[in-house]
PDB file of C-alpha atoms and ligand atoms in Angstrom:
ATOM      1  CA  MET A   1     128.340 201.546 186.547  1.00 93.00           C
ATOM      2  CA  SER A   2     124.659 202.260 186.489  1.00 97.00           C
ATOM      3  CA  LEU A   3     121.974 199.753 185.374  1.00 98.00           C
ATOM      4  CA  LEU A   4     120.977 202.258 182.541  1.00 98.00           C
ATOM      5  CA  GLU A   5     123.106 205.154 181.134  1.00 98.00           C
ATOM      6  CA  VAL A   6     121.460 207.130 178.542  1.00 98.00           C
ATOM      7  CA  ASN A   7     123.752 209.743 176.920  1.00 98.00           C
ATOM      8  CA  ASP A   8     122.905 212.698 174.678  1.00 98.00           C
ATOM      9  CA  LEU A   9     119.934 211.173 173.048  1.00 98.00           C
ATOM     10  CA  HIS A  10     118.404 212.956 170.083  1.00 98.00           C
ATOM     11  CA  LYS A  11     115.232 212.472 168.000  1.00 98.00           C
ATOM     12  CA  ALA A  12     113.765 214.715 165.312  1.00 98.00           C
ATOM     13  CA  TYR A  13     110.704 214.255 163.136  1.00 96.00           C
ATOM     14  CA  GLY A  14     111.569 216.208 160.123  1.00 95.00           C
ATOM     15  CA  ALA A  15     112.635 219.634 161.337  1.00 95.00           C
ATOM     16  CA  PHE A  16     110.897 219.170 164.568  1.00 97.00           C
ATOM     17  CA  ARG A  17     113.174 218.189 167.511  1.00 97.00           C
ATOM     18  CA  ALA A  18     111.196 216.042 169.857  1.00 97.00           C
ATOM     19  CA  VAL A  19     114.195 215.039 172.089  1.00 98.00           C
ATOM     20  CA  GLN A  20     117.268 217.234 172.275  1.00 97.00           C
ATOM     21  CA  GLY A  21     120.290 215.765 174.070  1.00 97.00           C
ATOM     22  CA  VAL A  22     118.707 213.879 176.964  1.00 98.00           C
ATOM     23  CA  SER A  23     121.238 212.220 179.417  1.00 98.00           C
ATOM     24  CA  PHE A  24     120.463 210.484 182.573  1.00 98.00           C
ATOM     25  CA  SER A  25     121.198 207.194 184.570  1.00 98.00           C
ATOM     26  CA  LEU A  26     119.227 204.711 186.523  1.00 98.00           C
ATOM     27  CA  GLU A  27     120.361 202.401 189.360  1.00 98.00           C
ATOM     28  CA  LYS A  28     119.266 198.877 190.350  1.00 98.00           C
ATOM     29  CA  GLY A  29     116.044 199.099 192.393  1.00 98.00           C
ATOM     30  CA  GLU A  30     115.568 202.702 191.612  1.00 98.00           C
ATOM     31  CA  MET A  31     112.108 204.227 190.789  1.00 98.00           C
ATOM     32  CA  LEU A  32     112.853 207.083 188.243  1.00 98.00           C
ATOM     33  CA  ALA A  33     110.071 209.282 187.089  1.00 97.00           C
ATOM     34  CA  LEU A  34     110.094 211.189 183.773  1.00 97.00           C
ATOM     35  CA  ILE A  35     107.748 214.111 183.909  1.00 94.00           C
ATOM     36  CA  GLY A  36     106.865 217.098 181.771  1.00 92.00           C
ATOM     37  CA  PRO A  37     104.128 218.721 179.877  1.00 89.00           C
ATOM     38  CA  ASN A  38     102.187 216.837 177.151  1.00 89.00           C
ATOM     39  CA  GLY A  39     104.530 216.739 173.974  1.00 93.00           C
ATOM     40  CA  ALA A  40     107.686 217.152 176.018  1.00 94.00           C
ATOM     41  CA  GLY A  41     109.223 213.984 174.483  1.00 96.00           C
ATOM     42  CA  LYS A  42     108.683 211.477 177.486  1.00 96.00           C
ATOM     43  CA  SER A  43     107.313 208.635 175.093  1.00 94.00           C
ATOM     44  CA  THR A  44     109.790 209.299 172.545  1.00 96.00           C
ATOM     45  CA  THR A  45     112.519 208.866 175.101  1.00 97.00           C
ATOM     46  CA  PHE A  46     110.893 205.713 176.303  1.00 95.00           C
ATOM     47  CA  ASN A  47     110.480 204.326 172.851  1.00 95.00           C
ATOM     48  CA  MET A  48     114.256 205.030 171.877  1.00 97.00           C
ATOM     49  CA  VAL A  49     115.371 203.218 175.222  1.00 97.00           C
ATOM     50  CA  GLY A  50     112.977 200.355 174.581  1.00 95.00           C
ATOM     51  CA  GLY A  51     113.777 200.007 170.861  1.00 95.00           C
ATOM     52  CA  GLN A  52     110.389 200.886 169.411  1.00 93.00           C
ATOM     53  CA  THR A  53     111.855 204.127 167.926  1.00 95.00           C
ATOM     54  CA  THR A  54     115.178 204.812 166.218  1.00 96.00           C
ATOM     55  CA  ALA A  55     117.389 207.747 167.628  1.00 97.00           C
ATOM     56  CA  ASN A  56     119.297 210.146 165.563  1.00 97.00           C
ATOM     57  CA  ALA A  57     122.155 210.245 167.901  1.00 98.00           C
ATOM     58  CA  GLY A  58     123.179 209.255 171.442  1.00 98.00           C
ATOM     59  CA  SER A  59     123.886 206.148 173.374  1.00 98.00           C
ATOM     60  CA  VAL A  60     122.035 203.764 175.674  1.00 98.00           C
ATOM     61  CA  LEU A  61     124.053 201.370 177.805  1.00 98.00           C
ATOM     62  CA  LEU A  62     122.267 198.554 179.793  1.00 98.00           C
ATOM     63  CA  ASN A  63     124.784 197.181 182.367  1.00 97.00           C
ATOM     64  CA  GLY A  64     127.493 198.760 180.302  1.00 97.00           C
ATOM     65  CA  LYS A  65     126.447 197.230 176.976  1.00 97.00           C
ATOM     66  CA  PRO A  66     125.118 199.308 174.124  1.00 97.00           C
ATOM     67  CA  VAL A  67     121.394 198.654 173.251  1.00 97.00           C
ATOM     68  CA  LEU A  68     120.587 201.713 171.316  1.00 97.00           C
ATOM     69  CA  GLY A  69     119.575 200.666 167.658  1.00 93.00           C
ATOM     70  CA  MET A  70     118.767 197.108 168.569  1.00 96.00           C
ATOM     71  CA  LYS A  71     115.263 195.841 167.906  1.00 94.00           C
ATOM     72  CA  GLY A  72     112.672 196.162 170.535  1.00 92.00           C
ATOM     73  CA  ARG A  73     112.389 192.317 170.922  1.00 89.00           C
ATOM     74  CA  ASP A  74     116.158 192.053 171.294  1.00 92.00           C
ATOM     75  CA  ILE A  75     116.211 194.698 174.013  1.00 95.00           C
ATOM     76  CA  TRP A  76     113.363 192.983 175.618  1.00 92.00           C
ATOM     77  CA  LYS A  77     115.508 189.697 175.634  1.00 90.00           C
ATOM     78  CA  ARG A  78     118.356 191.639 177.326  1.00 93.00           C
ATOM     79  CA  GLY A  79     115.953 192.287 180.276  1.00 95.00           C
ATOM     80  CA  VAL A  80     114.144 195.445 179.436  1.00 95.00           C
ATOM     81  CA  GLY A  81     110.402 194.962 180.173  1.00 93.00           C
ATOM     82  CA  ARG A  82     107.610 197.130 179.471  1.00 90.00           C
ATOM     83  CA  THR A  83     104.009 197.269 180.257  1.00 85.00           C
ATOM     84  CA  PHE A  84     101.676 197.206 177.234  1.00 72.00           C
ATOM     85  CA  GLN A  85      98.009 197.473 177.461  1.00 67.00           C
ATOM     86  CA  ILE A  86      96.453 193.970 177.012  1.00 66.00           C
ATOM     87  CA  ALA A  87      95.313 193.641 173.403  1.00 62.00           C
ATOM     88  CA  ALA A  88      91.633 193.512 173.012  1.00 56.00           C
ATOM     89  CA  THR A  89      92.011 189.972 171.217  1.00 59.00           C
ATOM     90  CA  PHE A  90      93.342 188.627 174.559  1.00 79.00           C
ATOM     91  CA  ALA A  91      90.451 189.849 176.560  1.00 81.00           C
ATOM     92  CA  SER A  92      88.700 186.542 176.100  1.00 84.00           C
ATOM     93  CA  LEU A  93      91.780 184.637 177.483  1.00 89.00           C
ATOM     94  CA  THR A  94      91.983 184.062 181.244  1.00 92.00           C
ATOM     95  CA  VAL A  95      94.442 185.990 183.396  1.00 93.00           C
ATOM     96  CA  ALA A  96      96.779 182.987 183.562  1.00 93.00           C
ATOM     97  CA  GLU A  97      96.669 182.403 179.835  1.00 91.00           C
ATOM     98  CA  ASN A  98      97.594 186.041 179.237  1.00 90.00           C
ATOM     99  CA  VAL A  99     100.614 185.636 181.413  1.00 91.00           C
ATOM    100  CA  GLN A 100     101.394 182.179 179.889  1.00 89.00           C
ATOM    101  CA  MET A 101     101.318 183.865 176.280  1.00 86.00           C
ATOM    102  CA  THR A 102     104.024 186.208 177.438  1.00 87.00           C
ATOM    103  CA  LEU A 103     106.176 183.364 178.866  1.00 88.00           C
ATOM    104  CA  LEU A 104     105.642 181.443 175.753  1.00 84.00           C
ATOM    105  CA  SER A 105     106.690 184.364 173.687  1.00 82.00           C
ATOM    106  CA  TYR A 106     109.808 184.815 175.833  1.00 82.00           C
ATOM    107  CA  HIS A 107     110.774 181.173 175.290  1.00 80.00           C
ATOM    108  CA  GLN A 108     109.852 181.606 171.619  1.00 71.00           C
ATOM    109  CA  ARG A 109     107.224 179.000 171.555  1.00 59.00           C
ATOM    110  CA  ILE A 110     104.412 181.048 170.573  1.00 53.00           C
ATOM    111  CA  PHE A 111     103.515 178.539 167.752  1.00 53.00           C
ATOM    112  CA  SER A 112     102.582 175.981 170.389  1.00 54.00           C
ATOM    113  CA  PHE A 113     100.261 178.295 172.278  1.00 52.00           C
ATOM    114  CA  VAL A 114      97.080 177.352 170.423  1.00 55.00           C
ATOM    115  CA  LYS A 115      97.324 173.678 171.307  1.00 54.00           C
ATOM    116  CA  ALA A 116      98.311 173.708 174.882  1.00 54.00           C
ATOM    117  CA  ALA A 117      97.855 177.059 176.386  1.00 56.00           C
ATOM    118  CA  ASP A 118      96.021 175.705 179.474  1.00 59.00           C
ATOM    119  CA  THR A 119      99.141 173.765 180.717  1.00 73.00           C
ATOM    120  CA  GLN A 120     102.330 175.502 179.402  1.00 84.00           C
ATOM    121  CA  TYR A 121     104.049 177.566 181.911  1.00 90.00           C
ATOM    122  CA  ARG A 122     101.105 177.695 184.003  1.00 93.00           C
ATOM    123  CA  PRO A 123     103.201 177.228 187.276  1.00 94.00           C
ATOM    124  CA  GLU A 124     105.479 180.119 186.336  1.00 95.00           C
ATOM    125  CA  ALA A 125     102.458 182.233 185.316  1.00 95.00           C
ATOM    126  CA  LEU A 126     100.744 181.556 188.760  1.00 96.00           C
ATOM    127  CA  ALA A 127     104.058 182.600 190.511  1.00 97.00           C
ATOM    128  CA  LEU A 128     104.074 185.850 188.659  1.00 96.00           C
ATOM    129  CA  LEU A 129     100.408 186.418 189.403  1.00 97.00           C
ATOM    130  CA  GLU A 130     101.025 185.645 193.127  1.00 96.00           C
ATOM    131  CA  GLN A 131     103.657 188.510 193.025  1.00 95.00           C
ATOM    132  CA  VAL A 132     101.039 190.955 191.748  1.00 95.00           C
ATOM    133  CA  GLY A 133      98.164 189.775 193.996  1.00 95.00           C
ATOM    134  CA  MET A 134      96.286 188.303 191.122  1.00 96.00           C
ATOM    135  CA  ALA A 135      96.711 184.449 191.658  1.00 97.00           C
ATOM    136  CA  GLU A 136      93.163 184.004 193.016  1.00 97.00           C
ATOM    137  CA  GLN A 137      91.720 185.456 189.816  1.00 96.00           C
ATOM    138  CA  ALA A 138      94.057 183.323 187.457  1.00 96.00           C
ATOM    139  CA  ASP A 139      91.187 181.562 185.749  1.00 95.00           C
ATOM    140  CA  ARG A 140      88.880 184.411 185.073  1.00 95.00           C
ATOM    141  CA  PRO A 141      88.743 185.974 181.624  1.00 93.00           C
ATOM    142  CA  CYS A 142      90.523 189.293 181.526  1.00 91.00           C
ATOM    143  CA  SER A 143      87.421 190.848 180.009  1.00 91.00           C
ATOM    144  CA  GLU A 144      85.712 190.380 183.425  1.00 92.00           C
ATOM    145  CA  LEU A 145      88.378 192.138 185.527  1.00 92.00           C
ATOM    146  CA  ALA A 146      88.223 195.525 187.177  1.00 90.00           C
ATOM    147  CA  TYR A 147      90.493 198.012 185.476  1.00 88.00           C
ATOM    148  CA  GLY A 148      92.943 198.169 188.249  1.00 90.00           C
ATOM    149  CA  ASP A 149      93.151 194.303 188.180  1.00 92.00           C
ATOM    150  CA  VAL A 150      93.768 194.422 184.421  1.00 91.00           C
ATOM    151  CA  LYS A 151      96.741 196.708 185.078  1.00 91.00           C
ATOM    152  CA  ARG A 152      98.210 194.305 187.499  1.00 93.00           C
ATOM    153  CA  VAL A 153      98.043 191.544 185.104  1.00 93.00           C
ATOM    154  CA  GLU A 154      99.814 193.704 182.606  1.00 92.00           C
ATOM    155  CA  LEU A 155     102.563 194.176 185.175  1.00 93.00           C
ATOM    156  CA  ALA A 156     102.719 190.459 185.675  1.00 94.00           C
ATOM    157  CA  MET A 157     103.145 190.031 181.911  1.00 93.00           C
ATOM    158  CA  ALA A 158     105.966 192.692 181.938  1.00 93.00           C
ATOM    159  CA  LEU A 159     107.739 190.645 184.629  1.00 94.00           C
ATOM    160  CA  ALA A 160     107.616 187.445 182.473  1.00 90.00           C
ATOM    161  CA  ASN A 161     111.164 188.103 181.089  1.00 89.00           C
ATOM    162  CA  ASP A 162     112.554 188.619 184.550  1.00 93.00           C
ATOM    163  CA  PRO A 163     113.373 192.320 183.612  1.00 96.00           C
ATOM    164  CA  VAL A 164     116.298 194.142 185.173  1.00 98.00           C
ATOM    165  CA  LEU A 165     114.749 197.432 183.937  1.00 98.00           C
ATOM    166  CA  LEU A 166     111.051 198.041 183.677  1.00 97.00           C
ATOM    167  CA  LEU A 167     109.686 200.807 181.417  1.00 96.00           C
ATOM    168  CA  MET A 168     106.109 201.950 182.327  1.00 95.00           C
ATOM    169  CA  ASP A 169     104.724 204.834 180.044  1.00 91.00           C
ATOM    170  CA  GLU A 170     101.552 206.209 181.838  1.00 89.00           C
ATOM    171  CA  PRO A 171     100.926 202.885 183.626  1.00 89.00           C
ATOM    172  CA  THR A 172      98.091 204.458 185.778  1.00 89.00           C
ATOM    173  CA  ALA A 173      96.287 206.135 182.762  1.00 85.00           C
ATOM    174  CA  GLY A 174      92.569 206.011 183.419  1.00 85.00           C
ATOM    175  CA  MET A 175      92.835 204.831 186.957  1.00 88.00           C
ATOM    176  CA  ALA A 176      91.159 206.171 190.032  1.00 89.00           C
ATOM    177  CA  PRO A 177      93.509 207.789 192.589  1.00 89.00           C
ATOM    178  CA  GLN A 178      93.478 204.831 195.067  1.00 91.00           C
ATOM    179  CA  GLU A 179      94.110 202.372 192.269  1.00 91.00           C
ATOM    180  CA  ARG A 180      97.080 204.535 191.040  1.00 92.00           C
ATOM    181  CA  ASN A 181      98.630 204.454 194.495  1.00 93.00           C
ATOM    182  CA  GLU A 182      98.109 200.716 194.868  1.00 93.00           C
ATOM    183  CA  LEU A 183      99.720 200.020 191.517  1.00 94.00           C
ATOM    184  CA  MET A 184     102.724 202.222 192.202  1.00 96.00           C
ATOM    185  CA  ALA A 185     103.143 200.767 195.764  1.00 96.00           C
ATOM    186  CA  LEU A 186     103.196 197.306 194.205  1.00 96.00           C
ATOM    187  CA  THR A 187     105.637 198.486 191.593  1.00 97.00           C
ATOM    188  CA  ARG A 188     107.940 199.951 194.099  1.00 97.00           C
ATOM    189  CA  GLN A 189     107.847 196.766 196.191  1.00 97.00           C
ATOM    190  CA  LEU A 190     108.682 194.802 193.230  1.00 97.00           C
ATOM    191  CA  ALA A 191     111.552 197.044 192.227  1.00 98.00           C
ATOM    192  CA  GLN A 192     113.106 196.655 195.722  1.00 97.00           C
ATOM    193  CA  GLN A 193     112.489 193.000 195.924  1.00 96.00           C
ATOM    194  CA  ARG A 194     113.922 192.120 192.446  1.00 96.00           C
ATOM    195  CA  GLN A 195     116.539 195.068 192.447  1.00 97.00           C
ATOM    196  CA  MET A 196     114.768 196.101 189.187  1.00 98.00           C
ATOM    197  CA  GLY A 197     115.154 199.636 187.882  1.00 98.00           C
ATOM    198  CA  VAL A 198     111.979 201.272 186.964  1.00 98.00           C
ATOM    199  CA  LEU A 199     111.485 204.273 184.611  1.00 98.00           C
ATOM    200  CA  PHE A 200     107.987 205.544 184.557  1.00 97.00           C
ATOM    201  CA  THR A 201     105.928 208.549 183.572  1.00 93.00           C
ATOM    202  CA  GLU A 202     102.895 209.598 185.420  1.00 89.00           C
ATOM    203  CA  HIS A 203     100.493 212.429 185.360  1.00 83.00           C
ATOM    204  CA  SER A 204      99.519 212.495 189.013  1.00 85.00           C
ATOM    205  CA  MET A 205     102.068 214.561 190.756  1.00 85.00           C
ATOM    206  CA  ASP A 206     100.898 213.049 194.032  1.00 85.00           C
ATOM    207  CA  VAL A 207     102.003 209.623 192.639  1.00 91.00           C
ATOM    208  CA  VAL A 208     105.232 211.027 191.288  1.00 93.00           C
ATOM    209  CA  PHE A 209     106.222 212.692 194.731  1.00 92.00           C
ATOM    210  CA  ASN A 210     105.189 209.667 196.654  1.00 94.00           C
ATOM    211  CA  TYR A 211     106.831 206.885 194.604  1.00 96.00           C
ATOM    212  CA  ALA A 212     109.744 208.224 192.697  1.00 97.00           C
ATOM    213  CA  ASP A 213     113.165 208.068 194.264  1.00 98.00           C
ATOM    214  CA  ARG A 214     114.329 210.639 191.619  1.00 98.00           C
ATOM    215  CA  ILE A 215     112.497 212.755 188.938  1.00 97.00           C
ATOM    216  CA  LEU A 216     113.621 213.868 185.641  1.00 97.00           C
ATOM    217  CA  VAL A 217     111.667 216.944 184.041  1.00 95.00           C
ATOM    218  CA  LEU A 218     111.517 217.118 180.251  1.00 95.00           C
ATOM    219  CA  ALA A 219     110.229 220.280 178.460  1.00 92.00           C
ATOM    220  CA  ALA A 220     110.227 220.565 174.632  1.00 93.00           C
ATOM    221  CA  GLY A 221     112.695 217.777 174.221  1.00 96.00           C
ATOM    222  CA  TRP A 222     115.148 219.178 176.966  1.00 95.00           C
ATOM    223  CA  LEU A 223     115.935 217.750 180.261  1.00 96.00           C
ATOM    224  CA  ILE A 224     115.401 220.851 182.476  1.00 93.00           C
ATOM    225  CA  ALA A 225     115.762 219.396 185.977  1.00 95.00           C
ATOM    226  CA  GLU A 226     116.794 216.340 187.788  1.00 96.00           C
ATOM    227  CA  GLY A 227     116.549 215.650 191.456  1.00 97.00           C
ATOM    228  CA  THR A 228     114.838 214.092 194.418  1.00 96.00           C
ATOM    229  CA  PRO A 229     111.109 214.731 194.813  1.00 94.00           C
ATOM    230  CA  GLU A 230     111.923 217.563 197.267  1.00 92.00           C
ATOM    231  CA  GLN A 231     114.533 219.264 194.920  1.00 94.00           C
ATOM    232  CA  ILE A 232     112.026 219.031 192.036  1.00 93.00           C
ATOM    233  CA  ARG A 233     109.209 220.541 194.052  1.00 89.00           C
ATOM    234  CA  ASN A 234     111.354 223.541 194.891  1.00 89.00           C
ATOM    235  CA  ASP A 235     113.111 223.909 191.506  1.00 91.00           C
ATOM    236  CA  PRO A 236     112.399 227.417 190.037  1.00 89.00           C
ATOM    237  CA  LYS A 237     113.036 226.299 186.469  1.00 87.00           C
ATOM    238  CA  VAL A 238     110.368 223.477 187.002  1.00 88.00           C
ATOM    239  CA  LYS A 239     107.910 225.991 188.382  1.00 82.00           C
ATOM    240  CA  GLU A 240     108.479 228.316 185.492  1.00 81.00           C
ATOM    241  CA  ILE A 241     107.994 225.436 182.904  1.00 76.00           C
ATOM    242  CA  TYR A 242     104.648 224.420 184.424  1.00 70.00           C
ATOM    243  CA  LEU A 243     103.595 228.040 184.812  1.00 61.00           C
ATOM    244  CA  GLY A 244     104.757 228.895 181.246  1.00 63.00           C
ATOM    245  CA  SER A 245     102.873 225.983 179.706  1.00 60.00           C
ATOM    246  CA  GLY A 246      99.687 227.475 181.371  1.00 56.00           C
ATOM    247  CA  LEU A 247      99.280 224.406 183.525  1.00 57.00           C
ATOM    248  CA  GLY A 248      99.607 226.438 186.780  1.00 50.00           C
ATOM    249  CA  LEU A 249     101.639 225.543 189.763  1.00 45.00           C
ATOM    250  CA  GLU A 250      98.928 223.585 191.381  1.00 48.00           C
ATOM    251  CA  THR A 251      99.751 220.864 188.710  1.00 52.00           C
ATOM    252  CA  LEU A 252     102.817 220.134 190.767  1.00 51.00           C
ATOM    253  CA  LYS A 253     100.492 218.858 193.429  1.00 48.00           C
ATOM    254  CA  GLU A 254      97.223 217.986 191.551  1.00 45.00           C
ATOM    255  CA  GLY A 255      98.679 216.444 188.306  1.00 47.00           C
ATOM    256  CA  VAL A 256      99.222 217.513 184.784  1.00 46.00           C
ATOM    257  CA  PRO A 257      96.485 216.879 182.225  1.00 46.00           C
ATOM    258  CA  SER A 258      97.319 214.449 179.315  1.00 43.00           C
TER     259      SER A 258
HETATM  260  P1  LIG B 301     105.014 213.091 175.561  1.00 95.04           P
HETATM  261  O1  LIG B 301     105.159 211.618 175.755  1.00 95.04           O
HETATM  262  O2  LIG B 301     105.963 213.864 176.449  1.00 95.04           O
HETATM  263  O3  LIG B 301     103.686 213.715 175.723  1.00 95.04           O
HETATM  264  P2  LIG B 301     105.962 212.393 172.940  1.00 95.04           P
HETATM  265  O4  LIG B 301     107.335 211.843 173.042  1.00 95.04           O
HETATM  266  O5  LIG B 301     104.940 211.616 172.606  1.00 95.04           O
HETATM  267  O6  LIG B 301     105.618 213.453 174.057  1.00 95.04           O
HETATM  268  O7  LIG B 301     106.037 213.555 171.697  1.00 95.04           O
HETATM  269  C1  LIG B 301     106.967 214.580 171.625  1.00 95.04           C
HETATM  270  C2  LIG B 301     106.649 215.443 170.451  1.00 95.04           C
HETATM  271  O8  LIG B 301     107.079 214.735 169.190  1.00 95.04           O
HETATM  272  C3  LIG B 301     105.202 215.814 170.259  1.00 95.04           C
HETATM  273  O9  LIG B 301     105.188 217.220 169.773  1.00 95.04           O
HETATM  274  C4  LIG B 301     104.812 214.953 169.145  1.00 95.04           C
HETATM  275  O10 LIG B 301     103.791 215.530 168.451  1.00 95.04           O
HETATM  276  C5  LIG B 301     105.987 214.634 168.433  1.00 95.04           C
HETATM  277  N1  LIG B 301     105.857 213.294 167.790  1.00 95.04           N
HETATM  278  C6  LIG B 301     105.796 212.191 168.510  1.00 95.04           C
HETATM  279  N2  LIG B 301     105.891 211.105 167.590  1.00 95.04           N
HETATM  280  C7  LIG B 301     105.858 211.493 166.334  1.00 95.04           C
HETATM  281  C8  LIG B 301     105.889 211.065 165.050  1.00 95.04           C
HETATM  282  N3  LIG B 301     105.885 209.719 164.907  1.00 95.04           N
HETATM  283  N4  LIG B 301     106.029 211.918 164.081  1.00 95.04           N
HETATM  284  C9  LIG B 301     105.925 213.271 164.100  1.00 95.04           C
HETATM  285  N5  LIG B 301     106.002 213.787 165.374  1.00 95.04           N
HETATM  286  C10 LIG B 301     106.013 213.010 166.414  1.00 95.04           C
HETATM  287 MG1  LIG B 302     103.562 210.311 176.218  1.00 95.04          MG
END
């Protein structure tokens, strides 16, 4: 049994078919990349798995148990984490407080945050920050951080519910190449240590080929290819799709514009 089994997932917006029968599985500790041209249905697929979007048909099993149709929060409670951009309103909070917020939310004690944010779950927050290399900056406001460091805090927040599966939709958007590589190297290390599956989208093909164990290619809502980085690099259908979309073959090396 795989950690995640997605079967024949469909989503239409009116007459427009955004996702058309997507099936795949993901193993513990595996880094699985979902790539494809803009509008291919990557985010829609993520959102159906994470419970942010309803599906029209299909099934999603997490450790063999159906989760499709459940609310995002309930899927999160089952151990599906995802990275969200830190809301602007939290920028004034410190690094540690942001992680504590997530821990409080997980333990459903958000109401008590205002009063005792500075102490509740602080050791747990520091432990998570340690894992992403941000413990030393725990007491700085998030507004002061470099962009790459904010991303690491977001990663720590996504780990707060001890996820078995992490969903990362364009985690490195807006990052410089070196920062991207650092974030994905860290993610891969965490995936292996925690035996956590990771499903991610990424525009830099360098990053995809360096850090994915396996790659899924979506085009116009269809899953057109699946395989190792080496198999995908040499897949004629993939080359055709990238050429057909006007992106050019070099995008397989240089990254696809968003
Ligand atoms: P990707 O993440 O691969 O760029 P998306 O999953 O965001 O693609 O979108 C797939 C297609 O579905 C796009 O053509 C997009 O315009 C359309 N779409 C996404 N969300 C909605 C929505 N809420 N209403 C209508 N169309 C949508
Ligand atoms: Mg998207």
